[in-house]
PDB file of C-alpha atoms in Angstrom:
ATOM      1  CA  MET A   1     -19.157  24.956 -25.833  1.00 46.00           C
ATOM      2  CA  ASP A   2     -16.317  22.504 -25.238  1.00 66.00           C
ATOM      3  CA  PHE A   3     -17.338  18.929 -24.663  1.00 75.00           C
ATOM      4  CA  SER A   4     -16.828  17.942 -21.018  1.00 75.00           C
ATOM      5  CA  ILE A   5     -17.366  14.975 -18.747  1.00 81.00           C
ATOM      6  CA  GLU A   6     -17.316  14.504 -14.990  1.00 83.00           C
ATOM      7  CA  VAL A   7     -15.117  11.788 -13.506  1.00 83.00           C
ATOM      8  CA  SER A   8     -15.138  10.237 -10.054  1.00 79.00           C
ATOM      9  CA  GLU A   9     -12.666   8.357  -7.906  1.00 77.00           C
ATOM     10  CA  SER A  10     -15.005   5.359  -7.893  1.00 81.00           C
ATOM     11  CA  GLU A  11     -14.165   4.844 -11.556  1.00 84.00           C
ATOM     12  CA  ILE A  12     -10.533   4.170 -10.711  1.00 81.00           C
ATOM     13  CA  GLU A  13     -11.146   0.593  -9.565  1.00 83.00           C
ATOM     14  CA  ILE A  14     -13.256  -0.086 -12.638  1.00 91.00           C
ATOM     15  CA  PHE A  15     -10.395   1.302 -14.731  1.00 91.00           C
ATOM     16  CA  ALA A  16      -8.036  -1.208 -13.105  1.00 90.00           C
ATOM     17  CA  ASP A  17     -10.294  -4.064 -14.179  1.00 90.00           C
ATOM     18  CA  TYR A  18     -10.497  -2.547 -17.680  1.00 91.00           C
ATOM     19  CA  LEU A  19      -6.691  -2.650 -17.931  1.00 91.00           C
ATOM     20  CA  TYR A  20      -6.641  -6.214 -16.634  1.00 89.00           C
ATOM     21  CA  GLN A  21      -9.201  -7.269 -19.252  1.00 88.00           C
ATOM     22  CA  LYS A  22      -6.962  -5.729 -21.892  1.00 87.00           C
ATOM     23  CA  GLU A  23      -4.184  -8.052 -20.604  1.00 84.00           C
ATOM     24  CA  ASN A  24      -1.883  -5.309 -19.401  1.00 84.00           C
ATOM     25  CA  ALA A  25       0.953  -6.429 -17.137  1.00 82.00           C
ATOM     26  CA  LYS A  26       0.493  -5.984 -13.389  1.00 85.00           C
ATOM     27  CA  ALA A  27       3.300  -3.420 -13.258  1.00 84.00           C
ATOM     28  CA  THR A  28       1.643  -1.431 -16.056  1.00 88.00           C
ATOM     29  CA  ILE A  29      -1.696  -1.489 -14.249  1.00 90.00           C
ATOM     30  CA  ASN A  30      -0.101  -0.256 -11.019  1.00 91.00           C
ATOM     31  CA  LYS A  31       1.730   2.504 -12.892  1.00 92.00           C
ATOM     32  CA  TYR A  32      -1.393   3.681 -14.736  1.00 93.00           C
ATOM     33  CA  MET A  33      -3.436   3.625 -11.541  1.00 93.00           C
ATOM     34  CA  ALA A  34      -0.884   5.809  -9.750  1.00 93.00           C
ATOM     35  CA  ASP A  35      -0.777   8.223 -12.702  1.00 93.00           C
ATOM     36  CA  ILE A  36      -4.563   8.582 -12.858  1.00 93.00           C
ATOM     37  CA  LYS A  37      -4.753   9.184  -9.116  1.00 92.00           C
ATOM     38  CA  LYS A  38      -2.223  11.982  -9.653  1.00 93.00           C
ATOM     39  CA  PHE A  39      -4.478  13.387 -12.374  1.00 92.00           C
ATOM     40  CA  LEU A  40      -7.526  13.335 -10.079  1.00 90.00           C
ATOM     41  CA  SER A  41      -5.468  15.046  -7.396  1.00 90.00           C
ATOM     42  CA  PHE A  42      -4.628  17.781  -9.912  1.00 92.00           C
ATOM     43  CA  LEU A  43      -8.353  18.266 -10.582  1.00 90.00           C
ATOM     44  CA  ALA A  44      -8.948  18.854  -6.854  1.00 86.00           C
ATOM     45  CA  ASP A  45     -12.626  19.471  -6.098  1.00 85.00           C
ATOM     46  CA  ASP A  46     -13.828  20.118  -9.637  1.00 85.00           C
ATOM     47  CA  LYS A  47     -13.810  16.739 -11.401  1.00 85.00           C
ATOM     48  CA  ARG A  48     -15.335  17.993 -14.669  1.00 87.00           C
ATOM     49  CA  ILE A  49     -12.821  17.726 -17.494  1.00 88.00           C
ATOM     50  CA  ASN A  50     -12.628  19.070 -21.012  1.00 89.00           C
ATOM     51  CA  LYS A  51      -9.850  19.635 -23.539  1.00 92.00           C
ATOM     52  CA  LYS A  52      -8.803  22.888 -21.862  1.00 91.00           C
ATOM     53  CA  VAL A  53      -8.391  21.217 -18.466  1.00 92.00           C
ATOM     54  CA  LEU A  54      -6.453  18.352 -20.005  1.00 93.00           C
ATOM     55  CA  LEU A  55      -4.058  20.736 -21.742  1.00 93.00           C
ATOM     56  CA  GLN A  56      -3.591  22.616 -18.465  1.00 94.00           C
ATOM     57  CA  TYR A  57      -2.692  19.312 -16.829  1.00 94.00           C
ATOM     58  CA  LYS A  58      -0.186  18.621 -19.588  1.00 94.00           C
ATOM     59  CA  GLU A  59       1.457  22.012 -19.032  1.00 94.00           C
ATOM     60  CA  TRP A  60       1.548  21.359 -15.279  1.00 95.00           C
ATOM     61  CA  LEU A  61       3.309  18.034 -15.869  1.00 94.00           C
ATOM     62  CA  VAL A  62       5.873  19.660 -18.180  1.00 92.00           C
ATOM     63  CA  GLN A  63       6.791  22.147 -15.451  1.00 92.00           C
ATOM     64  CA  LYS A  64       7.271  19.442 -12.819  1.00 91.00           C
ATOM     65  CA  TYR A  65       8.662  16.348 -14.577  1.00 91.00           C
ATOM     66  CA  ALA A  66      11.159  15.192 -17.203  1.00 86.00           C
ATOM     67  CA  VAL A  67       9.797  14.741 -20.724  1.00 86.00           C
ATOM     68  CA  ASN A  68       9.854  10.934 -20.632  1.00 84.00           C
ATOM     69  CA  SER A  69       7.921  10.943 -17.368  1.00 90.00           C
ATOM     70  CA  VAL A  70       5.393  13.385 -18.805  1.00 92.00           C
ATOM     71  CA  ASN A  71       4.808  11.190 -21.849  1.00 91.00           C
ATOM     72  CA  SER A  72       4.428   8.148 -19.636  1.00 92.00           C
ATOM     73  CA  MET A  73       1.747   9.884 -17.552  1.00 94.00           C
ATOM     74  CA  LEU A  74      -0.017  11.156 -20.666  1.00 94.00           C
ATOM     75  CA  ALA A  75      -0.125   7.602 -22.005  1.00 93.00           C
ATOM     76  CA  ALA A  76      -1.945   6.564 -18.833  1.00 93.00           C
ATOM     77  CA  LEU A  77      -4.294   9.535 -19.128  1.00 94.00           C
ATOM     78  CA  ASN A  78      -5.148   8.684 -22.733  1.00 94.00           C
ATOM     79  CA  GLN A  79      -5.921   5.095 -21.744  1.00 93.00           C
ATOM     80  CA  PHE A  80      -8.220   6.441 -19.043  1.00 93.00           C
ATOM     81  CA  LEU A  81      -9.994   8.665 -21.581  1.00 92.00           C
ATOM     82  CA  GLU A  82     -10.469   5.662 -23.861  1.00 92.00           C
ATOM     83  CA  PHE A  83     -11.963   3.791 -20.922  1.00 92.00           C
ATOM     84  CA  LEU A  84     -14.395   6.672 -20.358  1.00 91.00           C
ATOM     85  CA  ASN A  85     -15.352   6.532 -24.065  1.00 91.00           C
ATOM     86  CA  VAL A  86     -14.079  10.058 -24.667  1.00 90.00           C
ATOM     87  CA  GLY A  87     -11.075   9.223 -26.798  1.00 88.00           C
ATOM     88  CA  LYS A  88     -11.604  12.438 -28.753  1.00 90.00           C
ATOM     89  CA  LEU A  89     -10.233  14.294 -25.719  1.00 91.00           C
ATOM     90  CA  LYS A  90      -6.896  12.489 -25.840  1.00 93.00           C
ATOM     91  CA  VAL A  91      -3.802  14.649 -25.458  1.00 92.00           C
ATOM     92  CA  LYS A  92      -0.805  14.458 -27.765  1.00 92.00           C
ATOM     93  CA  ARG A  93       2.438  13.342 -26.183  1.00 89.00           C
ATOM     94  CA  ILE A  94       5.544  15.495 -26.463  1.00 87.00           C
ATOM     95  CA  LYS A  95       7.741  14.654 -29.429  1.00 81.00           C
ATOM     96  CA  VAL A  96      11.301  13.865 -28.425  1.00 69.00           C
ATOM     97  CA  GLN A  97      14.192  13.554 -30.837  1.00 58.00           C
ATOM     98  CA  LYS A  98      15.820  10.176 -30.268  1.00 58.00           C
ATOM     99  CA  GLN A  99      19.362  10.517 -28.987  1.00 54.00           C
ATOM    100  CA  PRO A 100      22.053   8.275 -30.548  1.00 51.00           C
ATOM    101  CA  PHE A 101      23.799   7.869 -27.201  1.00 50.00           C
ATOM    102  CA  LEU A 102      23.358   6.871 -23.567  1.00 55.00           C
ATOM    103  CA  GLN A 103      24.045   9.022 -20.554  1.00 60.00           C
ATOM    104  CA  ASP A 104      27.568   8.238 -19.351  1.00 59.00           C
ATOM    105  CA  GLN A 105      26.484   8.065 -15.705  1.00 63.00           C
ATOM    106  CA  LYS A 106      24.069   5.243 -16.508  1.00 76.00           C
ATOM    107  CA  LYS A 107      26.173   3.028 -18.770  1.00 84.00           C
ATOM    108  CA  LEU A 108      27.035  -0.213 -17.001  1.00 89.00           C
ATOM    109  CA  THR A 109      30.257  -1.886 -18.161  1.00 90.00           C
ATOM    110  CA  GLU A 110      31.066  -5.588 -18.301  1.00 92.00           C
ATOM    111  CA  LYS A 111      33.642  -5.081 -15.545  1.00 94.00           C
ATOM    112  CA  GLU A 112      31.099  -3.388 -13.280  1.00 95.00           C
ATOM    113  CA  CYS A 113      28.595  -6.161 -13.906  1.00 94.00           C
ATOM    114  CA  ARG A 114      31.180  -8.770 -12.878  1.00 95.00           C
ATOM    115  CA  LYS A 115      31.952  -6.722  -9.741  1.00 96.00           C
ATOM    116  CA  LEU A 116      28.282  -6.720  -8.733  1.00 96.00           C
ATOM    117  CA  ILE A 117      27.992 -10.482  -9.268  1.00 96.00           C
ATOM    118  CA  ALA A 118      31.197 -11.150  -7.317  1.00 96.00           C
ATOM    119  CA  THR A 119      30.080  -8.864  -4.472  1.00 96.00           C
ATOM    120  CA  ALA A 120      26.711 -10.601  -4.211  1.00 96.00           C
ATOM    121  CA  MET A 121      28.442 -13.986  -4.048  1.00 96.00           C
ATOM    122  CA  ALA A 122      30.916 -12.740  -1.422  1.00 95.00           C
ATOM    123  CA  GLU A 123      28.000 -11.624   0.749  1.00 94.00           C
ATOM    124  CA  GLY A 124      26.339 -15.024   0.460  1.00 94.00           C
ATOM    125  CA  LYS A 125      23.607 -13.780  -1.869  1.00 95.00           C
ATOM    126  CA  GLU A 126      23.920 -16.451  -4.521  1.00 95.00           C
ATOM    127  CA  GLN A 127      20.341 -16.032  -5.703  1.00 95.00           C
ATOM    128  CA  LEU A 128      20.852 -12.308  -6.300  1.00 96.00           C
ATOM    129  CA  ALA A 129      24.113 -12.985  -8.138  1.00 96.00           C
ATOM    130  CA  LEU A 130      22.349 -15.524 -10.352  1.00 96.00           C
ATOM    131  CA  CYS A 131      19.509 -13.131 -11.039  1.00 96.00           C
ATOM    132  CA  ILE A 132      21.931 -10.448 -12.246  1.00 96.00           C
ATOM    133  CA  GLU A 133      23.843 -13.002 -14.287  1.00 95.00           C
ATOM    134  CA  THR A 134      20.673 -14.393 -15.842  1.00 95.00           C
ATOM    135  CA  ILE A 135      19.466 -10.993 -17.051  1.00 95.00           C
ATOM    136  CA  ALA A 136      22.929 -10.025 -18.310  1.00 93.00           C
ATOM    137  CA  CYS A 137      23.354 -13.331 -20.172  1.00 92.00           C
ATOM    138  CA  THR A 138      19.890 -13.576 -21.727  1.00 92.00           C
ATOM    139  CA  GLY A 139      18.477 -10.047 -21.941  1.00 91.00           C
ATOM    140  CA  ILE A 140      15.190 -10.990 -20.246  1.00 92.00           C
ATOM    141  CA  ARG A 141      13.170  -8.400 -18.339  1.00 91.00           C
ATOM    142  CA  ILE A 142      13.111  -8.582 -14.537  1.00 91.00           C
ATOM    143  CA  SER A 143       9.360  -9.257 -14.775  1.00 89.00           C
ATOM    144  CA  GLU A 144      10.152 -12.343 -16.878  1.00 92.00           C
ATOM    145  CA  ILE A 145      12.112 -14.234 -14.224  1.00 92.00           C
ATOM    146  CA  LYS A 146       8.854 -16.045 -13.452  1.00 93.00           C
ATOM    147  CA  PHE A 147       9.402 -17.988 -16.666  1.00 94.00           C
ATOM    148  CA  LEU A 148      12.669 -19.376 -15.277  1.00 94.00           C
ATOM    149  CA  THR A 149      11.470 -22.740 -13.970  1.00 95.00           C
ATOM    150  CA  VAL A 150      13.426 -25.880 -13.206  1.00 95.00           C
ATOM    151  CA  GLU A 151      11.698 -27.675 -16.064  1.00 95.00           C
ATOM    152  CA  ARG A 152      12.516 -24.988 -18.644  1.00 94.00           C
ATOM    153  CA  VAL A 153      16.100 -24.576 -17.464  1.00 95.00           C
ATOM    154  CA  LYS A 154      16.653 -28.312 -17.851  1.00 95.00           C
ATOM    155  CA  SER A 155      15.473 -28.091 -21.456  1.00 93.00           C
ATOM    156  CA  GLY A 156      17.827 -25.177 -22.115  1.00 91.00           C
ATOM    157  CA  LYS A 157      15.008 -23.157 -23.713  1.00 90.00           C
ATOM    158  CA  ILE A 158      12.885 -20.555 -21.954  1.00 91.00           C
ATOM    159  CA  GLU A 159       9.466 -19.857 -23.425  1.00 90.00           C
ATOM    160  CA  ILE A 160       8.244 -16.385 -22.544  1.00 89.00           C
ATOM    161  CA  TYR A 161       4.822 -14.828 -23.023  1.00 87.00           C
ATOM    162  CA  ASN A 162       4.809 -11.137 -22.209  1.00 80.00           C
ATOM    163  CA  LYS A 163       3.125  -7.988 -23.516  1.00 73.00           C
ATOM    164  CA  GLY A 164       0.911 -10.084 -25.768  1.00 74.00           C
ATOM    165  CA  LYS A 165       3.898 -11.682 -27.512  1.00 79.00           C
ATOM    166  CA  TYR A 166       5.478 -15.120 -27.341  1.00 84.00           C
ATOM    167  CA  ARG A 167       9.181 -15.703 -27.783  1.00 88.00           C
ATOM    168  CA  ARG A 168      11.783 -18.346 -26.996  1.00 88.00           C
ATOM    169  CA  ILE A 169      15.276 -17.692 -25.674  1.00 87.00           C
ATOM    170  CA  PHE A 170      18.149 -20.132 -25.272  1.00 88.00           C
ATOM    171  CA  LEU A 171      20.248 -20.445 -22.154  1.00 90.00           C
ATOM    172  CA  PRO A 172      24.048 -20.335 -22.443  1.00 90.00           C
ATOM    173  CA  LYS A 173      25.388 -23.700 -21.219  1.00 92.00           C
ATOM    174  CA  VAL A 174      27.455 -22.172 -18.417  1.00 92.00           C
ATOM    175  CA  LEU A 175      24.418 -20.313 -17.067  1.00 93.00           C
ATOM    176  CA  GLN A 176      22.265 -23.425 -17.354  1.00 94.00           C
ATOM    177  CA  ARG A 177      24.756 -25.392 -15.243  1.00 94.00           C
ATOM    178  CA  LYS A 178      24.878 -22.670 -12.580  1.00 95.00           C
ATOM    179  CA  LEU A 179      21.090 -22.465 -12.342  1.00 96.00           C
ATOM    180  CA  LEU A 180      20.676 -26.241 -12.068  1.00 96.00           C
ATOM    181  CA  SER A 181      23.439 -26.432  -9.468  1.00 96.00           C
ATOM    182  CA  TYR A 182      21.682 -23.734  -7.433  1.00 96.00           C
ATOM    183  CA  CYS A 183      18.401 -25.640  -7.660  1.00 95.00           C
ATOM    184  CA  HIS A 184      20.077 -28.868  -6.564  1.00 95.00           C
ATOM    185  CA  ASN A 185      21.833 -27.247  -3.607  1.00 95.00           C
ATOM    186  CA  ASN A 186      18.644 -25.524  -2.469  1.00 93.00           C
ATOM    187  CA  GLN A 187      16.350 -28.506  -3.064  1.00 92.00           C
ATOM    188  CA  ILE A 188      14.273 -26.737  -5.701  1.00 92.00           C
ATOM    189  CA  GLU A 189      12.928 -29.655  -7.709  1.00 92.00           C
ATOM    190  CA  GLU A 190      10.247 -27.954  -9.779  1.00 93.00           C
ATOM    191  CA  GLY A 191       8.624 -24.634 -10.577  1.00 93.00           C
ATOM    192  CA  TRP A 192      10.078 -21.175 -10.102  1.00 94.00           C
ATOM    193  CA  ILE A 193      13.772 -20.773  -9.357  1.00 95.00           C
ATOM    194  CA  PHE A 194      13.880 -17.223  -8.014  1.00 94.00           C
ATOM    195  CA  VAL A 195      11.682 -17.593  -4.955  1.00 91.00           C
ATOM    196  CA  THR A 196      11.528 -16.341  -1.371  1.00 89.00           C
ATOM    197  CA  LYS A 197      12.103 -18.551   1.671  1.00 86.00           C
ATOM    198  CA  ASN A 198       8.352 -19.186   1.667  1.00 86.00           C
ATOM    199  CA  GLY A 199       8.410 -20.414  -1.926  1.00 86.00           C
ATOM    200  CA  LYS A 200       6.726 -17.347  -3.406  1.00 89.00           C
ATOM    201  CA  LEU A 201       7.980 -15.740  -6.598  1.00 91.00           C
ATOM    202  CA  LYS A 202      10.596 -13.093  -5.827  1.00 90.00           C
ATOM    203  CA  ASP A 203       9.206  -9.572  -6.110  1.00 86.00           C
ATOM    204  CA  ARG A 204      11.120  -7.384  -8.553  1.00 84.00           C
ATOM    205  CA  SER A 205      11.075  -4.371  -6.221  1.00 85.00           C
ATOM    206  CA  ASN A 206      12.815  -6.461  -3.562  1.00 87.00           C
ATOM    207  CA  ILE A 207      15.400  -7.637  -6.089  1.00 91.00           C
ATOM    208  CA  TRP A 208      16.051  -4.027  -7.100  1.00 90.00           C
ATOM    209  CA  ARG A 209      16.613  -2.987  -3.482  1.00 91.00           C
ATOM    210  CA  GLU A 210      18.995  -5.909  -2.959  1.00 94.00           C
ATOM    211  CA  MET A 211      20.942  -4.853  -6.040  1.00 94.00           C
ATOM    212  CA  LYS A 212      21.225  -1.265  -4.794  1.00 93.00           C
ATOM    213  CA  ARG A 213      22.766  -2.445  -1.512  1.00 94.00           C
ATOM    214  CA  LEU A 214      25.769  -3.791  -3.454  1.00 95.00           C
ATOM    215  CA  LYS A 215      26.861  -0.344  -4.633  1.00 92.00           C
ATOM    216  CA  GLU A 216      29.436   0.510  -1.959  1.00 92.00           C
ATOM    217  CA  LYS A 217      31.245  -2.816  -1.695  1.00 93.00           C
ATOM    218  CA  ALA A 218      31.178  -3.289  -5.469  1.00 94.00           C
ATOM    219  CA  GLY A 219      32.290   0.290  -6.107  1.00 94.00           C
ATOM    220  CA  VAL A 220      29.589   0.833  -8.730  1.00 94.00           C
ATOM    221  CA  ALA A 221      27.544   4.037  -8.954  1.00 92.00           C
ATOM    222  CA  GLU A 222      23.951   3.663  -7.776  1.00 91.00           C
ATOM    223  CA  SER A 223      22.696   5.333 -10.976  1.00 89.00           C
ATOM    224  CA  LYS A 224      23.921   2.288 -12.908  1.00 91.00           C
ATOM    225  CA  ILE A 225      22.337  -0.373 -10.712  1.00 92.00           C
ATOM    226  CA  PHE A 226      18.839  -1.268 -11.857  1.00 90.00           C
ATOM    227  CA  PRO A 227      17.539  -4.500 -13.449  1.00 90.00           C
ATOM    228  CA  HIS A 228      16.866  -3.077 -16.906  1.00 89.00           C
ATOM    229  CA  ASN A 229      20.477  -1.911 -17.177  1.00 90.00           C
ATOM    230  CA  PHE A 230      21.671  -5.521 -17.255  1.00 93.00           C
ATOM    231  CA  ARG A 231      19.282  -6.083 -20.174  1.00 90.00           C
ATOM    232  CA  HIS A 232      20.853  -3.086 -21.938  1.00 89.00           C
ATOM    233  CA  LEU A 233      24.312  -4.520 -21.255  1.00 90.00           C
ATOM    234  CA  PHE A 234      23.334  -7.825 -22.875  1.00 90.00           C
ATOM    235  CA  ALA A 235      21.988  -5.960 -25.913  1.00 88.00           C
ATOM    236  CA  ARG A 236      25.162  -3.912 -26.401  1.00 88.00           C
ATOM    237  CA  ILE A 237      27.457  -6.918 -26.069  1.00 89.00           C
ATOM    238  CA  TYR A 238      25.330  -9.108 -28.361  1.00 87.00           C
ATOM    239  CA  TYR A 239      25.229  -6.416 -31.033  1.00 86.00           C
ATOM    240  CA  LYS A 240      28.948  -5.637 -30.696  1.00 86.00           C
ATOM    241  CA  VAL A 241      29.793  -9.290 -31.320  1.00 86.00           C
ATOM    242  CA  THR A 242      27.172 -10.210 -33.946  1.00 87.00           C
ATOM    243  CA  LYS A 243      26.042  -6.919 -35.551  1.00 87.00           C
ATOM    244  CA  ASP A 244      22.693  -8.740 -35.895  1.00 86.00           C
ATOM    245  CA  ILE A 245      20.089  -6.184 -34.816  1.00 85.00           C
ATOM    246  CA  THR A 246      17.175  -8.213 -36.218  1.00 86.00           C
ATOM    247  CA  GLY A 247      18.103 -11.276 -34.164  1.00 83.00           C
ATOM    248  CA  LEU A 248      18.626  -9.060 -31.128  1.00 84.00           C
ATOM    249  CA  ALA A 249      15.146  -7.571 -31.536  1.00 85.00           C
ATOM    250  CA  ASP A 250      13.721 -11.110 -31.509  1.00 83.00           C
ATOM    251  CA  LEU A 251      15.672 -12.022 -28.363  1.00 83.00           C
ATOM    252  CA  LEU A 252      14.557  -8.877 -26.543  1.00 84.00           C
ATOM    253  CA  GLY A 253      10.940  -9.234 -27.653  1.00 82.00           C
ATOM    254  CA  HIS A 254      10.813  -5.929 -29.536  1.00 83.00           C
ATOM    255  CA  SER A 255       8.245  -5.377 -32.280  1.00 77.00           C
ATOM    256  CA  SER A 256      10.279  -2.551 -33.774  1.00 77.00           C
ATOM    257  CA  ILE A 257      13.997  -2.451 -34.553  1.00 76.00           C
ATOM    258  CA  ASN A 258      13.876   1.267 -33.764  1.00 73.00           C
ATOM    259  CA  VAL A 259      13.355   0.312 -30.110  1.00 73.00           C
ATOM    260  CA  THR A 260      16.274  -2.120 -30.277  1.00 75.00           C
ATOM    261  CA  ARG A 261      18.523   0.637 -31.633  1.00 74.00           C
ATOM    262  CA  ILE A 262      18.115   2.476 -28.338  1.00 70.00           C
ATOM    263  CA  TYR A 263      19.479  -0.560 -26.499  1.00 69.00           C
ATOM    264  CA  THR A 264      22.597  -0.697 -28.666  1.00 70.00           C
ATOM    265  CA  ALA A 265      23.418   2.996 -28.345  1.00 66.00           C
ATOM    266  CA  THR A 266      26.834   4.114 -27.224  1.00 61.00           C
ATOM    267  CA  THR A 267      27.567   6.826 -24.642  1.00 53.00           C
ATOM    268  CA  GLU A 268      28.051  10.552 -25.154  1.00 54.00           C
ATOM    269  CA  THR A 269      31.785  10.217 -24.437  1.00 60.00           C
ATOM    270  CA  VAL A 270      32.290   7.546 -27.097  1.00 58.00           C
ATOM    271  CA  PHE A 271      30.109   9.524 -29.511  1.00 55.00           C
ATOM    272  CA  GLN A 272      32.214  12.648 -28.875  1.00 64.00           C
ATOM    273  CA  LYS A 273      35.481  10.764 -29.495  1.00 68.00           C
ATOM    274  CA  LYS A 274      34.187   9.362 -32.782  1.00 60.00           C
ATOM    275  CA  LEU A 275      33.040  12.812 -33.881  1.00 61.00           C
ATOM    276  CA  ASP A 276      36.399  14.400 -32.962  1.00 70.00           C
ATOM    277  CA  LYS A 277      38.270  11.699 -34.891  1.00 72.00           C
ATOM    278  CA  ILE A 278      36.145  12.157 -37.995  1.00 68.00           C
ATOM    279  CA  VAL A 279      36.564  15.931 -37.975  1.00 68.00           C
ATOM    280  CA  GLU A 280      40.311  15.810 -37.334  1.00 71.00           C
ATOM    281  CA  GLN A 281      41.040  13.160 -39.963  1.00 70.00           C
ATOM    282  CA  GLU A 282      38.535  13.964 -42.695  1.00 64.00           C
ATOM    283  CA  ILE A 283      37.747  17.685 -42.423  1.00 67.00           C
ATOM    284  CA  LEU A 284      40.376  19.704 -40.591  1.00 67.00           C
ATOM    285  CA  GLU A 285      43.190  17.733 -42.203  1.00 60.00           C
ATOM    286  CA  CYS A 286      42.212  19.367 -45.487  1.00 55.00           C
ATOM    287  CA  THR A 287      42.688  22.846 -44.045  1.00 51.00           C
ATOM    288  CA  THR A 288      46.150  22.328 -42.521  1.00 50.00           C
TER     289      THR A 288
END
């Protein structure tokens, strides 16, 4: 008989504390909680699970979601199974061949980035413009803006502790001057820089929505406007100029250079042009 275990919705809150104790980021905890609630919803009235049920859930996910989303939800499920002390029931994620290129509709260009910054400034949203500029000029994650404090900006070095890792990034002088000028003009003398009118740290979901509202006036496709895309833009530009992927991995806080390679990828269009050029010059030329 297959090993099985019964789960209950009351265990969800305990699972949240388990993730917190493991020092997962708040966003990760929220994501995993939502994914596990989806899993319990799939189970419906019968909350007894075994390997067969878990594989059925995997197949259900594959039919409804993109592969990356499926793997993300399976990662949450496997964490939940570890929490329940039934790690032997864990489900394998779907193997995906890494693509050497980005989707053209998502690649943000330097020109488009400047348009978004200029549009934000024109609408009197200096803080939003600075937020975009800061990510694009440093490669930090949107969740790491909390490390941008007046004290750290004055020193020119930002110390970041995230995902169990510590790293230090350096601020470009021009960005440092802009941030300090903003603080001076808005009477921010200490602590966080990107705050609400009430002095609370700006929520990343609010920042994302503010960015999206720039799309029409900036003339930039909505599919390209999300915080992490400015981090990708920084990575591509840094690598294009320096060809230093190891240094880039350190700046981005990646443990593996294989992850960093994804950030430096070109688009399908550029990839196609390079391929056509190689074939025309090196292969077909021999047959003409």
